[in-house]
Amino acid sequence: TEEAADCSAAEWDALMRVNLRAYWLVTKYSLAHMDRDTVTNVFSIHATSTVPASFPYNVSRTGAAGLTPSTRR
């Protein structure tokens, strides 16, 4: 856990690779097999109510919240 100024690029990349990329890949490869255009992703409340000293995690949850409606066709 850390503040924005303390987060290294390597830590940022590692966390986004796991926390945000996973949502994108599962969504990307699921869309081709779906009968309807509804995507539902479950993510923590940290997308809207952040926790101090959890900068990269909070951002990854906000990204997941934005990814979901962006997949509408």
Coordinates of N, CA and C in Angstrom, one line a residue:
T1 N 0.8 -1.2 0.0 CA 0.0 0.0 0.0 C 0.9 1.2 0.0
E2 N 0.5 2.2 -0.8 CA 1.3 3.4 -0.9 C 0.5 4.6 -1.4
E3 N 1.2 5.7 -1.4 CA 0.6 7.0 -1.9 C 1.1 7.1 -3.4
A4 N 0.5 8.0 -4.1 CA 0.8 8.2 -5.5 C 2.2 8.5 -5.7
A5 N 2.8 9.4 -4.9 CA 4.2 9.8 -5.1 C 5.2 8.7 -4.8
D6 N 4.8 7.7 -4.1 CA 5.7 6.6 -3.7 C 5.6 5.4 -4.6
C7 N 4.7 5.4 -5.5 CA 4.4 4.2 -6.4 C 5.4 4.3 -7.6
S8 N 6.2 3.2 -7.7 CA 7.1 3.2 -8.9 C 6.4 2.7 -10.1
A9 N 7.0 2.9 -11.2 CA 6.4 2.5 -12.5 C 6.3 1.0 -12.6
A10 N 7.3 0.3 -12.0 CA 7.3 -1.2 -12.0 C 6.1 -1.7 -11.1
E11 N 5.9 -1.1 -10.0 CA 4.8 -1.5 -9.1 C 3.4 -1.2 -9.8
W12 N 3.3 0.0 -10.4 CA 2.1 0.4 -11.2 C 1.8 -0.7 -12.3
D13 N 2.8 -1.0 -13.1 CA 2.7 -1.9 -14.2 C 2.3 -3.3 -13.7
A14 N 2.9 -3.8 -12.6 CA 2.6 -5.1 -12.1 C 1.1 -5.1 -11.6
L15 N 0.7 -4.1 -10.9 CA -0.6 -4.1 -10.4 C -1.7 -4.0 -11.5
M16 N -1.4 -3.1 -12.4 CA -2.4 -3.0 -13.6 C -2.4 -4.3 -14.4
R17 N -1.3 -4.9 -14.5 CA -1.2 -6.2 -15.3 C -2.1 -7.2 -14.7
V18 N -2.2 -7.3 -13.4 CA -3.0 -8.3 -12.8 C -4.4 -7.8 -12.6
N19 N -4.6 -6.6 -12.0 CA -5.9 -6.1 -11.6 C -6.8 -5.6 -12.7
L20 N -6.2 -4.9 -13.7 CA -7.0 -4.4 -14.8 C -7.0 -5.2 -16.1
R21 N -5.8 -5.7 -16.4 CA -5.7 -6.5 -17.6 C -6.6 -7.7 -17.6
A22 N -6.7 -8.3 -16.4 CA -7.5 -9.5 -16.3 C -9.0 -9.2 -16.7
Y23 N -9.5 -8.1 -16.2 CA -10.9 -7.7 -16.6 C -11.0 -7.6 -18.1
W24 N -10.0 -6.9 -18.7 CA -10.0 -6.7 -20.1 C -10.0 -8.0 -20.9
L25 N -9.0 -8.9 -20.5 CA -8.9 -10.1 -21.3 C -10.1 -11.0 -21.2
V26 N -10.6 -11.2 -20.0 CA -11.8 -12.0 -19.8 C -13.0 -11.4 -20.6
T27 N -13.2 -10.1 -20.5 CA -14.2 -9.5 -21.3 C -14.0 -9.7 -22.8
K28 N -12.8 -9.4 -23.2 CA -12.5 -9.5 -24.7 C -12.8 -10.8 -25.3
Y29 N -12.4 -11.9 -24.6 CA -12.6 -13.2 -25.1 C -14.0 -13.8 -24.8
S30 N -14.7 -13.2 -23.9 CA -16.1 -13.6 -23.6 C -17.1 -13.1 -24.6
L31 N -16.8 -11.9 -25.1 CA -17.8 -11.2 -26.0 C -18.2 -12.0 -27.2
A32 N -17.2 -12.7 -27.7 CA -17.4 -13.5 -29.0 C -18.4 -14.6 -28.7
H33 N -18.5 -15.1 -27.5 CA -19.3 -16.2 -27.1 C -20.6 -15.9 -26.5
M34 N -20.9 -14.6 -26.4 CA -22.1 -14.2 -25.7 C -23.3 -14.0 -26.6
D35 N -24.5 -14.4 -26.2 CA -25.7 -14.2 -26.9 C -26.3 -12.8 -26.8
R36 N -25.9 -12.1 -25.9 CA -26.4 -10.7 -25.7 C -25.3 -9.8 -25.4
D37 N -25.6 -8.5 -25.4 CA -24.5 -7.5 -25.3 C -24.4 -7.0 -23.8
T38 N -24.7 -7.8 -22.9 CA -24.6 -7.3 -21.5 C -23.4 -7.9 -20.8
V39 N -22.5 -7.1 -20.3 CA -21.3 -7.5 -19.6 C -21.5 -7.1 -18.2
T40 N -21.2 -8.0 -17.3 CA -21.3 -7.7 -15.9 C -20.0 -8.0 -15.2
N41 N -19.3 -7.1 -14.7 CA -18.1 -7.3 -13.9 C -18.3 -6.9 -12.5
V42 N -17.7 -7.7 -11.6 CA -17.9 -7.4 -10.2 C -16.5 -6.9 -9.7
F43 N -16.5 -5.8 -9.0 CA -15.3 -5.2 -8.5 C -15.6 -4.6 -7.2
S44 N -14.6 -4.2 -6.4 CA -14.8 -3.7 -5.1 C -15.3 -2.3 -5.0
I45 N -15.7 -1.9 -3.9 CA -16.2 -0.5 -3.7 C -15.0 0.5 -3.8
H46 N -13.8 0.0 -3.9 CA -12.7 1.0 -4.1 C -12.7 1.7 -5.4
A47 N -13.6 1.4 -6.3 CA -13.8 2.1 -7.5 C -14.4 3.5 -7.2
T48 N -15.2 3.6 -6.2 CA -15.9 4.9 -5.9 C -15.6 5.4 -4.5
S49 N -15.1 4.6 -3.6 CA -14.7 5.0 -2.3 C -13.3 4.5 -2.0
T50 N -12.3 5.3 -2.2 CA -11.0 4.9 -2.1 C -10.5 4.8 -0.7
V51 N -9.4 4.1 -0.5 CA -8.8 3.9 0.8 C -7.4 4.6 0.8
P52 N -7.1 5.3 1.8 CA -5.8 6.0 1.8 C -4.6 4.9 1.7
A53 N -3.6 5.3 1.1 CA -2.4 4.5 1.0 C -2.6 3.3 0.1
S54 N -3.5 3.3 -0.8 CA -3.8 2.2 -1.7 C -3.9 2.7 -3.1
F55 N -3.1 3.7 -3.5 CA -3.2 4.4 -4.7 C -3.3 3.5 -6.0
P56 N -2.4 2.6 -6.3 CA -2.6 1.9 -7.5 C -3.8 0.9 -7.5
Y57 N -4.1 0.3 -6.4 CA -5.2 -0.5 -6.3 C -6.5 0.2 -6.5
N58 N -6.7 1.4 -5.9 CA -7.8 2.2 -6.1 C -8.0 2.6 -7.6
V59 N -6.9 2.9 -8.3 CA -7.0 3.3 -9.7 C -7.4 2.1 -10.5
S60 N -6.9 0.9 -10.2 CA -7.3 -0.3 -11.0 C -8.7 -0.6 -10.8
R61 N -9.3 -0.4 -9.7 CA -10.8 -0.6 -9.5 C -11.6 0.4 -10.3
T62 N -11.1 1.6 -10.3 CA -11.8 2.7 -11.1 C -11.7 2.3 -12.5
G63 N -10.6 1.8 -13.0 CA -10.5 1.4 -14.4 C -11.4 0.3 -14.7
A64 N -11.6 -0.7 -13.8 CA -12.5 -1.8 -14.1 C -13.9 -1.3 -14.2
A65 N -14.3 -0.3 -13.4 CA -15.6 0.3 -13.4 C -15.8 1.0 -14.8
G66 N -14.8 1.6 -15.3 CA -14.9 2.3 -16.6 C -14.9 1.3 -17.8
L67 N -14.2 0.2 -17.6 CA -14.1 -0.7 -18.7 C -15.4 -1.4 -19.0
T68 N -16.2 -1.7 -18.0 CA -17.4 -2.4 -18.2 C -18.4 -1.7 -19.1
P69 N -18.8 -0.4 -18.9 CA -19.7 0.2 -19.8 C -19.1 0.5 -21.2
S70 N -17.8 0.5 -21.2 CA -17.1 0.8 -22.5 C -17.2 -0.4 -23.5
T71 N -17.6 -1.5 -23.0 CA -17.7 -2.7 -23.9 C -19.0 -2.8 -24.6
R72 N -19.9 -1.9 -24.4 CA -21.2 -2.0 -25.0 C -21.0 -1.9 -26.5
R73 N -21.8 -2.6 -27.3 CA -21.7 -2.6 -28.7 C -22.9 -1.8 -29.3

